[in-house]
PDB file of C-alpha atoms in Angstrom:
ATOM      1  CA  ALA A   1       1.407 -22.343   2.303  1.00 84.00           C
ATOM      2  CA  PHE A   2      -2.221 -24.108   4.017  1.00 84.00           C
ATOM      3  CA  HIS A   3      -4.235 -20.690   2.289  1.00 87.00           C
ATOM      4  CA  ILE A   4      -2.126 -20.817  -0.804  1.00 93.00           C
ATOM      5  CA  LEU A   5      -2.499 -24.921  -1.698  1.00 93.00           C
ATOM      6  CA  SER A   6      -6.377 -24.558  -0.887  1.00 92.00           C
ATOM      7  CA  ALA A   7      -6.950 -21.431  -2.905  1.00 94.00           C
ATOM      8  CA  THR A   8      -4.640 -22.979  -5.989  1.00 96.00           C
ATOM      9  CA  ILE A   9      -6.515 -26.178  -5.858  1.00 96.00           C
ATOM     10  CA  ALA A  10     -10.374 -24.223  -6.142  1.00 96.00           C
ATOM     11  CA  LEU A  11      -8.844 -22.180  -8.389  1.00 97.00           C
ATOM     12  CA  VAL A  12      -7.619 -24.891 -10.817  1.00 96.00           C
ATOM     13  CA  LEU A  13     -10.867 -26.864 -10.560  1.00 96.00           C
ATOM     14  CA  ILE A  14     -13.565 -23.179 -11.182  1.00 96.00           C
ATOM     15  CA  GLU A  15     -11.139 -22.837 -13.697  1.00 96.00           C
ATOM     16  CA  ILE A  16     -10.880 -26.129 -15.520  1.00 96.00           C
ATOM     17  CA  VAL A  17     -14.283 -27.890 -14.774  1.00 95.00           C
ATOM     18  CA  PRO A  18     -16.786 -27.315 -17.652  1.00 92.00           C
ATOM     19  CA  SER A  19     -20.154 -25.822 -16.826  1.00 94.00           C
ATOM     20  CA  PRO A  20     -20.361 -23.866 -13.407  1.00 94.00           C
ATOM     21  CA  VAL A  21     -23.120 -26.491 -12.278  1.00 96.00           C
ATOM     22  CA  TYR A  22     -20.626 -28.910 -11.653  1.00 96.00           C
ATOM     23  CA  LEU A  23     -19.030 -26.524  -9.315  1.00 96.00           C
ATOM     24  CA  ILE A  24     -21.821 -26.727  -7.361  1.00 97.00           C
ATOM     25  CA  PHE A  25     -21.223 -30.347  -7.004  1.00 97.00           C
ATOM     26  CA  LEU A  26     -17.519 -30.336  -6.196  1.00 96.00           C
ATOM     27  CA  ALA A  27     -18.323 -27.298  -3.259  1.00 97.00           C
ATOM     28  CA  LEU A  28     -21.379 -29.620  -2.119  1.00 97.00           C
ATOM     29  CA  ALA A  29     -19.037 -32.709  -1.443  1.00 97.00           C
ATOM     30  CA  PHE A  30     -16.114 -30.638   0.021  1.00 96.00           C
ATOM     31  CA  THR A  31     -18.734 -28.508   2.382  1.00 97.00           C
ATOM     32  CA  THR A  32     -20.493 -32.061   3.311  1.00 97.00           C
ATOM     33  CA  PHE A  33     -17.596 -33.295   4.368  1.00 96.00           C
ATOM     34  CA  SER A  34     -16.449 -30.292   6.212  1.00 95.00           C
ATOM     35  CA  TRP A  35     -19.525 -29.932   8.435  1.00 97.00           C
ATOM     36  CA  ALA A  36     -19.265 -34.031   8.507  1.00 96.00           C
ATOM     37  CA  MET A  37     -15.955 -34.214  10.462  1.00 94.00           C
ATOM     38  CA  GLU A  38     -16.850 -30.583  11.989  1.00 93.00           C
ATOM     39  CA  ILE A  39     -20.086 -32.991  13.999  1.00 95.00           C
ATOM     40  CA  LEU A  40     -18.245 -36.165  14.006  1.00 94.00           C
ATOM     41  CA  ARG A  41     -15.220 -34.128  16.229  1.00 92.00           C
ATOM     42  CA  ARG A  42     -18.164 -33.094  18.962  1.00 91.00           C
ATOM     43  CA  VAL A  43     -19.785 -35.915  19.251  1.00 94.00           C
ATOM     44  CA  ASN A  44     -16.320 -38.648  19.110  1.00 93.00           C
ATOM     45  CA  ASP A  45     -13.390 -38.031  21.467  1.00 91.00           C
ATOM     46  CA  HIS A  46     -11.045 -40.660  19.365  1.00 92.00           C
ATOM     47  CA  ALA A  47     -12.118 -38.523  16.244  1.00 90.00           C
ATOM     48  CA  ARG A  48     -11.443 -35.797  17.234  1.00 87.00           C
ATOM     49  CA  GLU A  49      -7.936 -36.441  18.777  1.00 88.00           C
ATOM     50  CA  LYS A  50      -7.116 -37.602  15.137  1.00 88.00           C
ATOM     51  CA  LEU A  51      -8.300 -35.320  13.442  1.00 86.00           C
ATOM     52  CA  MET A  52      -6.419 -32.293  15.772  1.00 84.00           C
ATOM     53  CA  SER A  53      -3.380 -34.339  15.160  1.00 84.00           C
ATOM     54  CA  PHE A  54      -3.380 -34.234  11.706  1.00 83.00           C
ATOM     55  CA  PHE A  55      -4.732 -30.586  10.740  1.00 81.00           C
ATOM     56  CA  GLY A  56      -2.765 -29.547  14.346  1.00 77.00           C
ATOM     57  CA  PRO A  57       0.200 -27.671  12.144  1.00 78.00           C
ATOM     58  CA  VAL A  58      -2.009 -25.652  10.194  1.00 77.00           C
ATOM     59  CA  ILE A  59      -5.154 -24.833  12.544  1.00 78.00           C
ATOM     60  CA  HIS A  60      -5.265 -21.398  15.179  1.00 74.00           C
ATOM     61  CA  HIS A  61      -6.048 -22.557  18.776  1.00 73.00           C
ATOM     62  CA  HIS A  62      -9.169 -21.182  19.145  1.00 72.00           C
ATOM     63  CA  GLU A  63     -10.200 -23.943  16.561  1.00 77.00           C
ATOM     64  CA  TYR A  64      -9.280 -26.571  18.922  1.00 75.00           C
ATOM     65  CA  GLN A  65     -12.881 -25.498  20.392  1.00 80.00           C
ATOM     66  CA  LYS A  66     -14.971 -23.266  17.741  1.00 89.00           C
ATOM     67  CA  ILE A  67     -15.652 -24.281  13.885  1.00 92.00           C
ATOM     68  CA  ASN A  68     -12.380 -24.519  12.269  1.00 90.00           C
ATOM     69  CA  SER A  69     -11.692 -22.087   9.324  1.00 91.00           C
ATOM     70  CA  ALA A  70     -11.409 -24.894   6.547  1.00 91.00           C
ATOM     71  CA  THR A  71     -15.422 -25.836   7.228  1.00 95.00           C
ATOM     72  CA  TRP A  72     -16.273 -21.851   7.153  1.00 96.00           C
ATOM     73  CA  TYR A  73     -14.294 -21.915   3.605  1.00 96.00           C
ATOM     74  CA  SER A  74     -16.318 -24.921   2.433  1.00 96.00           C
ATOM     75  CA  THR A  75     -19.500 -23.050   3.494  1.00 97.00           C
ATOM     76  CA  ALA A  76     -18.316 -19.856   1.568  1.00 97.00           C
ATOM     77  CA  LEU A  77     -17.530 -22.211  -1.521  1.00 97.00           C
ATOM     78  CA  ILE A  78     -21.001 -23.636  -2.131  1.00 97.00           C
ATOM     79  CA  LEU A  79     -21.892 -20.218  -1.988  1.00 98.00           C
ATOM     80  CA  LEU A  80     -19.820 -18.740  -4.341  1.00 97.00           C
ATOM     81  CA  SER A  81     -21.158 -21.575  -6.105  1.00 97.00           C
ATOM     82  CA  LEU A  82     -24.109 -21.125  -6.335  1.00 97.00           C
ATOM     83  CA  THR A  83     -23.723 -17.517  -8.165  1.00 96.00           C
ATOM     84  CA  LEU A  84     -23.190 -20.195 -11.417  1.00 95.00           C
ATOM     85  CA  THR A  85     -20.460 -17.072 -11.982  1.00 96.00           C
ATOM     86  CA  PRO A  86     -16.865 -18.833 -12.413  1.00 96.00           C
ATOM     87  CA  VAL A  87     -15.387 -15.487 -12.163  1.00 97.00           C
ATOM     88  CA  LEU A  88     -16.922 -14.392  -8.706  1.00 98.00           C
ATOM     89  CA  SER A  89     -15.589 -17.552  -7.332  1.00 97.00           C
ATOM     90  CA  ALA A  90     -11.708 -17.327  -8.922  1.00 98.00           C
ATOM     91  CA  VAL A  91     -11.558 -13.931  -7.613  1.00 98.00           C
ATOM     92  CA  ALA A  92     -12.975 -14.647  -4.128  1.00 98.00           C
ATOM     93  CA  VAL A  93     -10.430 -17.874  -3.936  1.00 97.00           C
ATOM     94  CA  THR A  94      -7.927 -15.693  -5.045  1.00 98.00           C
ATOM     95  CA  VAL A  95      -7.983 -12.749  -2.623  1.00 98.00           C
ATOM     96  CA  LEU A  96      -8.431 -15.350   0.041  1.00 97.00           C
ATOM     97  CA  GLY A  97      -5.952 -17.549  -0.992  1.00 97.00           C
ATOM     98  CA  LEU A  98      -3.199 -14.594  -1.636  1.00 97.00           C
ATOM     99  CA  SER A  99      -4.335 -11.576   0.904  1.00 97.00           C
ATOM    100  CA  ASP A 100      -4.849 -13.366   3.712  1.00 96.00           C
ATOM    101  CA  PRO A 101      -1.629 -14.490   4.780  1.00 95.00           C
ATOM    102  CA  VAL A 102       0.588 -12.145   3.175  1.00 97.00           C
ATOM    103  CA  ALA A 103      -1.432  -9.255   5.139  1.00 97.00           C
ATOM    104  CA  ALA A 104      -1.161 -11.763   8.471  1.00 94.00           C
ATOM    105  CA  ALA A 105       3.004 -11.962   7.925  1.00 96.00           C
ATOM    106  CA  ILE A 106       3.293  -8.231   7.183  1.00 97.00           C
ATOM    107  CA  GLY A 107       0.807  -7.414  10.136  1.00 96.00           C
ATOM    108  CA  ARG A 108       2.450  -9.565  12.438  1.00 95.00           C
ATOM    109  CA  LYS A 109       5.538  -8.464  11.425  1.00 96.00           C
ATOM    110  CA  PHE A 110       5.478  -4.805  10.814  1.00 97.00           C
ATOM    111  CA  GLY A 111       1.872  -3.738  12.323  1.00 96.00           C
ATOM    112  CA  LYS A 112       2.178  -1.228  14.471  1.00 96.00           C
ATOM    113  CA  ILE A 113      -1.200   0.347  14.423  1.00 96.00           C
ATOM    114  CA  LYS A 114      -3.691  -1.391  15.292  1.00 95.00           C
ATOM    115  CA  ILE A 115      -7.196  -0.562  13.914  1.00 94.00           C
ATOM    116  CA  PHE A 116      -9.701  -2.631  14.722  1.00 86.00           C
ATOM    117  CA  SER A 117      -9.808  -6.072  16.440  1.00 84.00           C
ATOM    118  CA  GLY A 118      -6.604  -7.049  16.551  1.00 88.00           C
ATOM    119  CA  ARG A 119      -6.154  -6.560  13.153  1.00 94.00           C
ATOM    120  CA  THR A 120      -3.251  -3.525  11.804  1.00 96.00           C
ATOM    121  CA  LEU A 121      -3.017  -0.592   9.398  1.00 97.00           C
ATOM    122  CA  GLU A 122      -0.527  -2.597   7.751  1.00 97.00           C
ATOM    123  CA  GLY A 123      -1.539  -5.482   7.220  1.00 97.00           C
ATOM    124  CA  SER A 124      -5.213  -4.412   6.220  1.00 97.00           C
ATOM    125  CA  LEU A 125      -3.099  -1.854   3.468  1.00 98.00           C
ATOM    126  CA  THR A 126      -1.354  -4.872   2.670  1.00 98.00           C
ATOM    127  CA  PHE A 127      -4.795  -7.148   2.045  1.00 98.00           C
ATOM    128  CA  PHE A 128      -5.926  -4.479  -0.235  1.00 98.00           C
ATOM    129  CA  ILE A 129      -2.874  -4.444  -2.308  1.00 98.00           C
ATOM    130  CA  VAL A 130      -2.424  -8.187  -3.168  1.00 98.00           C
ATOM    131  CA  GLY A 131      -5.916  -8.221  -3.277  1.00 98.00           C
ATOM    132  CA  THR A 132      -6.125  -5.768  -6.000  1.00 98.00           C
ATOM    133  CA  PHE A 133      -2.614  -6.463  -7.339  1.00 98.00           C
ATOM    134  CA  SER A 134      -3.503 -10.554  -7.955  1.00 98.00           C
ATOM    135  CA  THR A 135      -6.969  -9.908  -8.646  1.00 98.00           C
ATOM    136  CA  PHE A 136      -5.801  -7.595 -11.959  1.00 98.00           C
ATOM    137  CA  VAL A 137      -3.549 -10.838 -12.474  1.00 98.00           C
ATOM    138  CA  LEU A 138      -6.134 -13.153 -12.220  1.00 98.00           C
ATOM    139  CA  LEU A 139      -8.897 -10.957 -14.998  1.00 98.00           C
ATOM    140  CA  SER A 140      -6.358 -10.234 -17.310  1.00 98.00           C
ATOM    141  CA  ASN A 141      -5.313 -13.973 -17.343  1.00 97.00           C
ATOM    142  CA  PHE A 142      -8.209 -15.688 -17.477  1.00 97.00           C
ATOM    143  CA  HIS A 143     -11.237 -13.036 -17.094  1.00 97.00           C
ATOM    144  CA  PRO A 144     -10.637 -10.342 -18.846  1.00 97.00           C
ATOM    145  CA  VAL A 145     -13.801  -8.078 -18.717  1.00 95.00           C
ATOM    146  CA  GLY A 146     -12.946  -4.893 -20.236  1.00 96.00           C
ATOM    147  CA  SER A 147     -10.069  -1.942 -20.417  1.00 98.00           C
ATOM    148  CA  ASN A 148      -7.474  -2.420 -18.219  1.00 98.00           C
ATOM    149  CA  LEU A 149      -8.554   0.536 -16.174  1.00 98.00           C
ATOM    150  CA  ARG A 150     -12.026  -1.361 -15.628  1.00 98.00           C
ATOM    151  CA  MET A 151      -9.940  -4.746 -14.552  1.00 98.00           C
ATOM    152  CA  LEU A 152      -8.008  -2.406 -11.808  1.00 98.00           C
ATOM    153  CA  ILE A 153     -11.123  -0.415 -10.513  1.00 98.00           C
ATOM    154  CA  ILE A 154     -13.056  -3.867 -10.632  1.00 98.00           C
ATOM    155  CA  SER A 155      -9.957  -5.648  -8.895  1.00 98.00           C
ATOM    156  CA  ALA A 156      -9.497  -2.620  -6.435  1.00 98.00           C
ATOM    157  CA  CYS A 157     -13.481  -3.573  -5.167  1.00 98.00           C
ATOM    158  CA  ALA A 158     -12.335  -7.141  -4.848  1.00 98.00           C
ATOM    159  CA  GLY A 159      -9.188  -6.269  -2.781  1.00 98.00           C
ATOM    160  CA  LEU A 160     -11.160  -2.873  -0.836  1.00 98.00           C
ATOM    161  CA  PHE A 161     -14.120  -5.484  -0.156  1.00 98.00           C
ATOM    162  CA  GLY A 162     -12.266  -8.796   0.968  1.00 98.00           C
ATOM    163  CA  ALA A 163     -10.048  -6.356   3.207  1.00 98.00           C
ATOM    164  CA  VAL A 164     -13.362  -4.820   5.211  1.00 97.00           C
ATOM    165  CA  GLY A 165     -14.234  -8.481   5.280  1.00 97.00           C
ATOM    166  CA  GLU A 166     -11.259  -9.666   7.163  1.00 96.00           C
ATOM    167  CA  LEU A 167     -11.563  -6.472   8.974  1.00 94.00           C
ATOM    168  CA  PHE A 168     -14.697  -7.479  10.605  1.00 93.00           C
ATOM    169  CA  GLY A 169     -14.918 -11.111   9.685  1.00 90.00           C
ATOM    170  CA  LYS A 170     -13.358 -12.431  12.956  1.00 85.00           C
ATOM    171  CA  TYR A 171     -16.844 -13.961  13.962  1.00 87.00           C
ATOM    172  CA  PRO A 172     -17.846 -16.089  12.435  1.00 92.00           C
ATOM    173  CA  ASP A 173     -14.443 -16.316  10.158  1.00 94.00           C
ATOM    174  CA  ASP A 174     -12.667 -14.381   8.250  1.00 95.00           C
ATOM    175  CA  ASN A 175     -12.450 -17.578   5.953  1.00 95.00           C
ATOM    176  CA  LEU A 176     -16.198 -16.773   5.525  1.00 97.00           C
ATOM    177  CA  THR A 177     -16.660 -12.994   4.787  1.00 97.00           C
ATOM    178  CA  ILE A 178     -13.661 -12.891   2.791  1.00 98.00           C
ATOM    179  CA  PRO A 179     -13.945 -15.071   0.009  1.00 98.00           C
ATOM    180  CA  LEU A 180     -17.651 -13.418   0.236  1.00 98.00           C
ATOM    181  CA  SER A 181     -17.043  -9.871   0.796  1.00 98.00           C
ATOM    182  CA  SER A 182     -14.311  -9.538  -2.003  1.00 98.00           C
ATOM    183  CA  ALA A 183     -16.897 -12.027  -4.575  1.00 98.00           C
ATOM    184  CA  LEU A 184     -19.613  -8.779  -3.397  1.00 98.00           C
ATOM    185  CA  GLY A 185     -17.140  -5.920  -4.140  1.00 98.00           C
ATOM    186  CA  THR A 186     -16.279  -7.919  -7.629  1.00 98.00           C
ATOM    187  CA  PHE A 187     -20.145  -8.058  -8.180  1.00 98.00           C
ATOM    188  CA  ILE A 188     -21.050  -4.939  -7.643  1.00 98.00           C
ATOM    189  CA  ALA A 189     -18.081  -3.309  -9.567  1.00 98.00           C
ATOM    190  CA  LEU A 190     -19.132  -5.498 -12.327  1.00 97.00           C
ATOM    191  CA  LEU A 191     -22.734  -4.053 -12.312  1.00 97.00           C
ATOM    192  CA  ILE A 192     -21.555  -0.063 -12.303  1.00 96.00           C
ATOM    193  CA  PHE A 193     -18.366   0.420 -14.339  1.00 94.00           C
TER     194      PHE A 193
END
């Protein structure tokens, strides 16, 4: 739910902000806040306790000691905003926000075939399918970039690159690698197709 909510908020901002330049300032504010909270919890025990009790229900156990996923996500958002290409940012947050939680749920419940770093084939295939479908819906409704076939190919590239980013993105964090990977797949597909 947290992934979907944060992706929805980011997507709405991407779509309603009148200029891609404004997105840089919004992303910079969010990134600055995220990294400031990350530093604060490292240097102040009381702040760490408060932050961890507040975010405890939505963070993974390893995030108590390492940089949390929201900080990596904010870092991805600032990097995406610097492209000044809203379609890349929109695809990236959509793929992360929908594919990652659905793939995790399917992988945990039905995943039998381990492929890499604790990931399952079932989860990775789910990621690809959800990434492709959600990107196609996004492109069709907000960023039409040609024929349905072209949008499907671009969507499949976004889903595939995002799935690879999820598969190999455990370090530093898949909330950084997924959006950047899916944006890269979209960028390459837009150039080629």
